[in-house]
Amino acid sequence: MLSAFTARPIIELKQRDKSKIETILAYGDRVLVGLNTGSLRIYRLNEVCQPSEPSTSNDTSNDTSYDASSSPASAQPTSQSGLKPTDLLREVEKFSTRSIDQLAIIKEANTIVSLSNYYVSLHDLQTYELIDTISRTKNATCFAVTSNIVKDAATGIPEIISRLAVAIKRRLLLWSWHESELHDEVTEIVLPEAIRTLTWANATKVVCGMNAGYVLVDVVTSQIHEIAGVGAAAAGGQGSRFGAASMGYMGLGGYMPKPLATRLAEGQMLLAKDINSLFVDSDGNPLEKRQVPWQSAPESIGYSYPYILALQPPAKGTLEVRNPETLSLLQTIDLPGAAQLHFPPPTVSLAHAGKGFHISSERAVWKMEATDYDTQVQELIDKAKYDEAISVLGMLEDALLKDKTGIVREAKMLKAEVLFKQRKFSESLALFNEDEVHAPPEETSEEEDQEEDEKANSERIAKVGTGVEFASPSRTGTFAKYWMGHRRADSDAASIASSKRGGADNDDAASVKAKKKSKDEGIPLEGKDLIKAVRELNSYLAGTRARLQRWIDPVTGKLKPRKPTSSTEAPLSLDENLDALLMHPRSESDEQLEQELKETFTLVDTTLFRGLMFVTPTLAGSLFRIPNFCDPAVVNEHLLKHNRYNELVDFFYGKKLHREALTLLRKFGDTDPEGESARLDLNGHADTEVAIPEQLRGPQRTIGYLQNLPPEMIDIILEFAGWVLQRDPDQGMEVFVADSENAETLPREKVVEYLGTIDADLEIRYLQHIIMELEDGTPDFHNRLVELLIQALKHNERNEAWNEKLGSLVVFLKGSQQYSLSRALSIIPRDDPAFYEARAVVFSNMGSHKQALEIYVFNMQDYVKAEEYCNRIHVLPGSRRESFPAPSADQDDPDSAPSIYHMLLSLYLTPPPPNKPNLGPALSLLSRHGSRLPAESTLSLIPNDIPVAELELYFRGRIRAANSVISESRIVDGLRKTQLVNTQALLLLGDGIPGGQSGRSRRVVIGEERVCGVCHKRLGNSVVAVLPDNSVVHYGCLGRRGRSGSGSRGERIAGSWGRHG
């Protein structure tokens, strides 16, 4: 968009040089570079004459970006003439023992200020020799220098005063130079938190950035002013996230963003923390400006007249240039690895004197050269960025431009022309008529062309519509007269005669009658006059519509109930308002009044719609997206004529004309998805070439429309869902399986029957949805799903999808308890090995566990699944284990009842013929579940020829289980004894808690002032009763307390020990 600055590399470290640039200092033609080794290099900047600057914009991708790395000079910092941009004059190797973190200059004192090894040192500007290392600056983190011309308060003579501010944890130390002489007096100010950044706001005030926020310190009076972030920002329109960000980071306990600050134009500063920003004045008060829309947190910020600069972290290496007024991003410059911004120290000179600045990375230094301001403004104008151009011109001084007045005039005139083309006539003419513009007649000649374009449209607006007319108010007002005068002579009288109702305010209420036109009324409205009249008419109709809503509800179309009131004047005024809205005297009955108001409302809304379509068609949709009385025939005709199909669908939806809307959507959606146009039958015209909007292509819009229909419209939903399911079954099923209330409450019987006629897979998917996700327990649905799955498995080709469907059948058979077991068993193939597991699941649900185990053991020979089956059956409650009696009270005794494991073991060792015993799985079962098997029957099943060593794990498990039972009983017995001792101690000794249970040493002290808790009288020497909570009442009040209390007993009687006196 703009080429405000150009990056010219002036210093680049050689590859063999292992040093890193930590900081730089530029003054005059010198550039001082501080390295991480403690060395200081002094360069002289040469004036390089570049013949022609290449374009700094990447037009192919982003017209606001500039890549410094792609510049020919970035690879080797030499000009085309062979002259180096800088010459290394000297290197001071012993400038510091550690890395040089910061450099600054106090030119008046011929002194260089450096920060290294957490100390601030002063060096001679000419020889670079160390003058002094200020010992009081131990542990210094940063400093800031400023030089200003200040008038002496006593003599009034101006003098140059330089100040040095050093941050040492929470302390702020201040030194000053008066006419190059360092004063011995050092000011120390202690802040509530450690200081991270320092920025001079003016000659006497410095902004200190801390983790919790910012403070403004007056170095003369030592006063501290806290800059409010939350409240002030919210009041100033910048939102409250500036202050909230610091709290969020503190809560996280992690990285704290660096508080940044920079001085802008006179009296303004920009504070930034993370992506949040705040504009303040020189006194620290927030300004009414919005936040800078940074996409990511900047590494540092600055100001180069007249732009705000933001340097992104070195990983991105980009410099953003923004307009301080509009905050728009004007330029993006790519600087690989850029880490620091360096600006000339603030002085009292002109703001534009320091427009050049430098940027450094670890290996290079760039000099940012500003483009000529006339070129910048002309570039914005050429790219039609007139608002930005006008804003930049307003910030620049007259002396910096060749002809500022002429450029401002040109920019505003061009902007006015754009506004005129955008039909913003009032704003355009207001801009043309400004004192700075005074546009000549030639500049507004385009207005005549605009009038010619409006003539054709005006004829369509003035014509009589189908069933509904453009009507004036009840008494013909100014804009109504314009409309009446613009109509054709042959339709004018018919139009007035056919108008039945019209809205009007109290002053204009009267009947509309055909009368002779005056000369002014006979002149038709054209061009901008017609548009202005339509705008005024629209405003009037909007007010009339609001008045009609006081009487009739546009949602239901019914009269609103009248609120009863004791005042006699209020109903009278309301009746007068109602009469003003009607052309004839209002009817006595509410039914006729309601019908008359509907007709009036229809006339107003339809006329308003036509006016909006004529003036601003994009706003017409906002009318019928709310409840309205627009005539559907008129809206349909106009929207189709203007190809506004999306708005037409919204209108049909609002009027509940769902069939018409879905028919239109099907015409557009059921076409070639690749084509942008199609030949359709629309608006009575057959085979018409129509451009299909992108939003209406395909079934997506129809799916969304069907999802919004209530379940009562199931017939329409099923009627128009067919082509969607045929076009895209996956998306079409979202109508029935979406996570919405409408989809979940659809009549499921009709949906299942409908999907079955289209595709069995769709029916299966819907049944799985309502059974698995919506937990529908209808047995018919469960039986139907089992039948469909089995039929699909029988006839489909066996592949990966077939295996997934088989798995879903098995899972469903296991989880469902609603399908008919006998019916499922009869339709599952008996001899197909793929269905063995499904048959086993059905047998299991029938309680025939032996048959299920026989399938796992003999047919499938899957001993792992057989054991898993036993594990699952073992943990089921007794009602589900129909082959076995309920477990006894002592479930730890395996001999008390037969077990499912015993049945499996018998199938392993004594199988029915022709199967043979399987000793391996039997021994494995005994080793893992032997403790759950009856010992006597288990040993009787084991063949006699099996060595005892192979039964070692079985016997060990049995012994371990028996020992566990004995150990558990001992532990329980010990715990019960401990509980008994604790209970006895509590009863005898109490719990030792003040006010708690005291055991046999329980006592209550009754003083003279103690009162009864029931009657609230003093106890005195009366007979009392002490309750378990140590409260004391009269013995006679004990019964009343019992009846009013929440206890189960109606009366409490105190023992003899509780009586007193």
XYZ file of C-alpha atoms in Angstrom, residues 388-814:
427
model
C -5.279 7.276 4.587
C -3.933 10.007 2.355
C -6.127 12.649 3.996
C -5.116 11.405 7.440
C -1.381 11.537 6.615
C -1.757 15.001 5.116
C -3.407 16.192 8.291
C -0.419 15.059 10.352
C 2.303 16.525 8.125
C 3.515 20.088 8.421
C 3.000 22.470 5.545
C 6.747 22.980 5.071
C 7.275 19.294 4.302
C 5.065 19.279 1.212
C 5.326 21.228 -1.984
C 1.631 22.104 -2.166
C -0.230 20.706 0.823
C -3.421 22.627 0.122
C -3.587 21.412 -3.458
C -2.901 17.788 -2.495
C -5.563 17.852 0.235
C -8.032 19.329 -2.216
C -7.239 16.676 -4.809
C -7.547 13.802 -2.322
C -10.875 14.989 -0.973
C -12.260 15.543 -4.435
C -11.283 12.034 -5.467
C -12.844 10.659 -2.300
C -16.019 12.603 -3.016
C -16.178 11.103 -6.499
C -15.859 7.624 -5.042
C -18.621 8.366 -2.554
C -20.800 9.622 -5.372
C -20.221 6.435 -7.364
C -21.135 4.511 -4.229
C -24.425 6.441 -4.099
C -23.504 8.174 -0.885
C -24.797 11.408 -2.237
C -25.162 13.344 1.003
C -21.628 12.544 2.171
C -20.240 13.184 -1.299
C -21.856 16.581 -1.669
C -20.880 17.538 1.859
C -17.290 16.753 0.994
C -17.499 18.632 -2.284
C -18.798 21.701 -0.442
C -16.076 21.824 2.181
C -14.061 25.022 2.376
C -10.881 23.174 1.458
C -12.390 21.638 -1.703
C -14.816 23.972 -3.510
C -15.234 21.475 -6.335
C -15.743 23.004 -9.774
C -18.747 22.029 -11.888
C -16.614 19.683 -13.962
C -16.020 17.444 -10.973
C -19.756 16.958 -10.399
C -20.662 16.344 -14.040
C -20.892 12.640 -13.275
C -24.095 13.416 -11.443
C -25.873 13.916 -14.765
C -24.887 10.424 -15.891
C -26.182 9.044 -12.635
C -29.568 10.668 -13.238
C -29.842 8.998 -16.624
C -29.266 5.607 -15.006
C -32.030 6.216 -12.485
C -34.714 7.065 -15.031
C -35.282 3.464 -16.043
C -35.454 2.299 -12.452
C -37.861 5.086 -11.493
C -40.407 3.817 -13.995
C -40.464 0.404 -12.327
C -40.946 1.925 -8.890
C -43.849 4.110 -9.996
C -45.819 1.384 -11.758
C -48.740 -0.371 -10.118
C -47.770 -3.713 -8.531
C -49.734 -6.949 -8.352
C -52.407 -6.488 -5.699
C -50.489 -3.864 -3.691
C -49.833 -0.247 -4.683
C -47.245 2.288 -3.767
C -49.380 4.424 -1.500
C -48.934 7.749 0.087
C -49.906 8.495 3.685
C -53.531 9.099 4.505
C -53.023 12.778 3.815
C -50.758 13.357 0.888
C -47.501 14.725 2.271
C -44.439 16.119 0.539
C -42.795 12.901 -0.570
C -46.112 11.256 -1.295
C -46.830 14.100 -3.709
C -43.524 13.409 -5.407
C -44.535 9.802 -5.849
C -48.002 10.680 -7.106
C -46.560 13.206 -9.532
C -44.028 10.737 -10.913
C -46.636 8.131 -11.869
C -47.890 7.875 -15.375
C -51.131 9.656 -16.139
C -53.099 6.596 -17.149
C -52.348 4.674 -13.953
C -52.483 7.512 -11.470
C -56.207 7.567 -10.776
C -56.427 3.796 -10.658
C -53.540 3.721 -8.239
C -55.249 6.127 -5.867
C -58.580 4.379 -6.109
C -57.109 0.973 -5.390
C -55.223 2.161 -2.299
C -57.263 1.127 0.701
C -55.111 1.887 3.688
C -52.095 4.043 4.412
C -50.047 4.821 7.492
C -49.714 8.406 8.672
C -48.832 10.330 11.758
C -51.318 12.458 13.683
C -50.841 15.619 11.599
C -51.173 13.983 8.200
C -54.166 11.689 8.873
C -56.840 12.105 6.190
C -58.326 10.331 3.195
C -56.409 10.052 -0.023
C -58.518 11.472 -2.854
C -57.822 11.974 -6.511
C -57.448 15.656 -7.229
C -56.054 17.905 -9.871
C -52.309 18.169 -9.804
C -50.471 21.398 -9.544
C -47.626 22.318 -11.836
C -45.001 21.180 -9.355
C -46.710 17.888 -8.767
C -46.875 17.157 -12.453
C -43.119 17.242 -12.834
C -41.798 13.689 -12.410
C -38.940 13.076 -10.034
C -35.735 12.019 -11.666
C -32.140 11.396 -10.746
C -30.964 12.486 -7.326
C -34.295 14.196 -6.532
C -36.092 10.897 -6.951
C -33.530 9.065 -4.818
C -33.741 11.708 -2.115
C -37.543 11.442 -2.137
C -37.378 7.650 -1.849
C -35.027 7.927 1.083
C -37.383 10.278 2.873
C -40.317 8.035 2.047
C -38.501 5.059 3.504
C -37.845 6.946 6.722
C -41.492 7.905 6.941
C -42.698 4.354 6.309
C -40.316 3.014 8.945
C -41.892 5.359 11.509
C -45.388 4.372 10.398
C -44.453 0.749 10.749
C -43.289 1.340 14.312
C -46.621 2.978 15.154
C -48.558 0.080 13.655
C -46.669 -2.343 15.879
C -48.273 -0.705 18.906
C -51.609 -2.144 17.820
C -50.883 -5.345 15.914
C -48.245 -7.976 16.520
C -46.316 -8.670 13.281
C -45.348 -12.137 14.526
C -48.855 -13.479 15.101
C -50.867 -10.970 13.052
C -53.210 -10.465 15.999
C -54.259 -7.330 17.833
C -52.260 -6.619 20.942
C -54.294 -6.560 24.176
C -55.049 -3.076 25.363
C -53.733 -2.288 28.801
C -56.464 -1.113 31.166
C -55.826 2.312 32.599
C -57.670 4.530 35.026
C -56.921 7.673 33.059
C -59.491 8.780 30.489
C -57.077 10.813 28.396
C -54.639 8.070 27.530
C -57.155 5.747 25.789
C -58.531 8.740 23.895
C -55.098 9.622 22.487
C -54.449 6.028 21.547
C -57.741 5.853 19.692
C -56.884 9.024 17.829
C -53.544 7.526 16.798
C -55.309 4.427 15.567
C -57.763 6.445 13.505
C -54.842 8.304 11.967
C -53.459 5.034 10.675
C -56.689 4.081 8.918
C -58.250 5.747 5.899
C -61.831 4.859 6.857
C -63.360 5.085 10.340
C -62.240 2.088 12.279
C -64.596 -0.813 12.783
C -66.224 -1.589 16.061
C -65.393 -5.289 16.057
C -61.888 -6.445 16.746
C -61.969 -8.872 13.830
C -62.642 -6.170 11.263
C -60.151 -3.823 12.934
C -57.516 -6.529 12.797
C -58.162 -7.111 9.102
C -57.979 -3.385 8.343
C -54.688 -3.041 10.217
C -53.289 -6.046 8.365
C -54.148 -4.436 5.042
C -52.521 -1.187 6.138
C -49.461 -3.021 7.414
C -49.224 -4.950 4.139
C -49.358 -1.725 2.173
C -46.689 -0.053 4.321
C -44.302 -3.010 4.331
C -44.630 -3.680 0.620
C -44.076 -0.020 -0.226
C -41.093 0.107 2.103
C -39.667 -2.958 0.429
C -40.003 -1.403 -3.023
C -38.366 1.789 -1.835
C -35.471 -0.109 -0.343
C -35.059 -2.123 -3.526
C -34.883 1.112 -5.491
C -32.485 3.007 -3.213
C -30.448 0.400 -1.365
C -31.311 -3.154 -2.442
C -28.825 -4.622 0.016
C -30.961 -3.331 2.887
C -34.163 -4.895 1.564
C -33.270 -8.213 3.141
C -33.232 -6.673 6.598
C -36.956 -5.935 6.270
C -38.199 -9.433 5.615
C -35.752 -11.134 7.941
C -37.977 -9.741 10.695
C -41.745 -10.401 10.957
C -43.415 -8.396 8.198
C -46.545 -8.142 6.083
C -44.871 -7.810 2.680
C -46.883 -9.143 -0.263
C -45.169 -12.384 -1.339
C -46.036 -11.887 -5.012
C -44.416 -8.452 -5.133
C -41.327 -9.568 -3.225
C -40.949 -12.652 -5.389
C -41.175 -10.634 -8.590
C -38.677 -7.956 -7.553
C -36.095 -10.231 -5.971
C -36.115 -12.596 -8.934
C -35.773 -9.637 -11.254
C -32.743 -8.404 -9.318
C -31.273 -11.936 -8.935
C -31.377 -11.724 -5.128
C -32.183 -15.358 -4.533
C -30.701 -15.648 -1.040
C -32.929 -12.862 0.238
C -35.916 -14.472 -1.455
C -35.283 -17.736 0.380
C -35.065 -15.851 3.669
C -38.315 -14.077 2.878
C -40.132 -17.326 2.112
C -38.842 -18.796 5.365
C -40.067 -15.833 7.376
C -43.509 -16.017 5.719
C -43.574 -19.805 6.274
C -43.824 -20.424 2.528
C -41.547 -23.412 2.844
C -42.658 -25.205 -0.279
C -41.877 -22.200 -2.469
C -38.488 -21.716 -0.801
C -37.511 -25.367 -1.133
C -38.669 -25.478 -4.714
C -36.418 -22.544 -5.511
C -33.503 -24.134 -3.674
C -33.989 -27.377 -5.579
C -33.906 -25.534 -8.896
C -30.558 -24.008 -8.058
C -29.031 -26.845 -6.065
C -29.920 -29.781 -8.302
C -27.776 -28.610 -11.202
C -24.271 -29.211 -12.473
C -21.958 -28.501 -9.494
C -19.198 -27.300 -11.797
C -21.327 -24.847 -13.717
C -21.843 -21.253 -12.671
C -25.089 -20.870 -14.590
C -28.004 -23.020 -15.688
C -31.145 -22.796 -17.774
C -34.143 -22.848 -15.429
C -37.836 -21.978 -15.395
C -38.152 -18.909 -13.170
C -40.851 -16.304 -12.741
C -42.935 -17.671 -15.584
C -40.093 -17.625 -18.107
C -39.128 -21.021 -19.474
C -35.560 -22.049 -20.164
C -33.935 -18.896 -18.800
C -30.164 -18.609 -18.419
C -29.585 -17.826 -14.715
C -26.325 -17.267 -12.870
C -26.356 -19.543 -9.833
C -25.063 -17.901 -6.638
C -22.265 -19.784 -4.971
C -24.265 -20.084 -1.732
C -27.086 -21.901 -3.540
C -24.989 -24.414 -5.440
C -25.325 -27.961 -4.241
C -27.508 -29.296 -1.440
C -25.892 -27.453 1.508
C -28.410 -24.613 1.643
C -31.352 -27.006 1.302
C -29.978 -29.158 4.111
C -29.702 -26.149 6.409
C -33.225 -25.072 5.501
C -34.693 -28.520 6.183
C -32.878 -28.711 9.521
C -34.621 -25.535 10.651
C -38.116 -26.816 9.869
C -40.156 -28.043 12.860
C -41.236 -31.705 13.133
C -44.781 -30.739 12.150
C -43.493 -30.114 8.617
C -42.367 -33.735 8.230
C -44.231 -34.185 4.941
C -42.413 -31.250 3.316
C -39.113 -32.393 4.806
C -39.475 -35.867 3.328
C -40.682 -34.475 0.011
C -37.628 -32.292 -0.570
C -35.033 -34.480 1.135
C -35.128 -37.034 -1.680
C -33.021 -35.166 -4.210
C -30.555 -34.207 -1.480
C -30.090 -37.847 -0.442
C -29.624 -38.906 -4.028
C -27.131 -36.096 -4.683
C -25.056 -36.486 -1.517
C -26.270 -39.165 0.938
C -23.715 -38.317 3.642
C -24.664 -34.656 3.808
C -28.333 -35.373 3.239
C -28.508 -37.573 6.327
C -27.615 -34.531 8.426
C -31.260 -33.540 8.079
C -32.233 -36.535 10.206
C -29.176 -37.228 12.395
C -27.984 -33.698 13.205
C -27.476 -32.733 16.824
C -30.513 -30.464 16.976
C -33.887 -30.474 18.639
C -35.759 -30.545 15.335
C -33.883 -33.615 14.093
C -34.341 -35.474 17.376
C -38.095 -34.862 17.533
C -38.946 -35.911 13.970
C -41.550 -38.721 13.663
C -39.162 -41.628 13.584
C -41.583 -44.178 12.102
C -42.112 -42.011 9.024
C -38.407 -41.311 8.657
C -37.498 -45.013 8.899
C -40.133 -45.963 6.362
C -39.048 -43.148 4.017
C -35.335 -43.972 4.173
C -36.099 -47.625 3.572
C -37.609 -46.748 0.217
C -34.410 -44.932 -0.812
C -31.516 -47.012 0.494
C -31.187 -49.687 3.171
C -27.833 -48.287 4.273
C -29.438 -44.933 5.024
C -32.126 -46.690 7.044
C -29.438 -48.584 8.974
C -27.573 -45.369 9.693
C -30.693 -43.628 10.993
C -31.699 -46.602 13.157
C -28.209 -46.761 14.648
C -28.420 -43.033 15.371
C -31.743 -43.138 17.223
C -30.874 -46.343 19.092
C -27.231 -45.756 19.987
C -27.161 -41.988 20.429
C -30.755 -41.063 21.241
C -31.327 -44.302 23.226
C -34.657 -45.121 21.632
C -36.011 -48.336 23.196
C -38.751 -49.115 20.680
C -38.581 -52.893 20.040
C -39.691 -52.515 16.414
C -36.679 -50.308 15.672
C -34.317 -52.797 17.314
C -35.785 -55.729 15.423
C -35.680 -53.791 12.172
C -32.030 -52.876 12.664
C -31.065 -56.503 13.323
C -32.964 -57.609 10.240
C -31.399 -54.937 8.018
C -27.873 -55.669 9.223
C -28.227 -59.394 8.646
C -29.751 -58.898 5.183
C -26.959 -56.519 4.218
C -24.337 -58.980 5.450
C -25.910 -61.811 3.509
C -26.018 -60.025 0.162
C -23.077 -57.610 0.231
C -19.547 -58.365 -0.841
C -17.199 -59.263 1.987
C -14.573 -56.600 2.426
C -13.395 -54.190 5.083
C -16.737 -52.390 5.167
C -18.472 -55.751 5.500
C -16.314 -56.612 8.523
C -17.146 -53.271 10.149
C -20.840 -53.883 9.646
C -20.508 -57.383 11.141
C -18.755 -55.891 14.151
C -21.527 -53.340 14.601
C -24.083 -56.201 14.499
C -22.270 -58.079 17.255
C -21.933 -54.959 19.375
C -25.606 -54.154 18.936
C -26.671 -57.706 19.827
C -24.601 -57.489 23.006
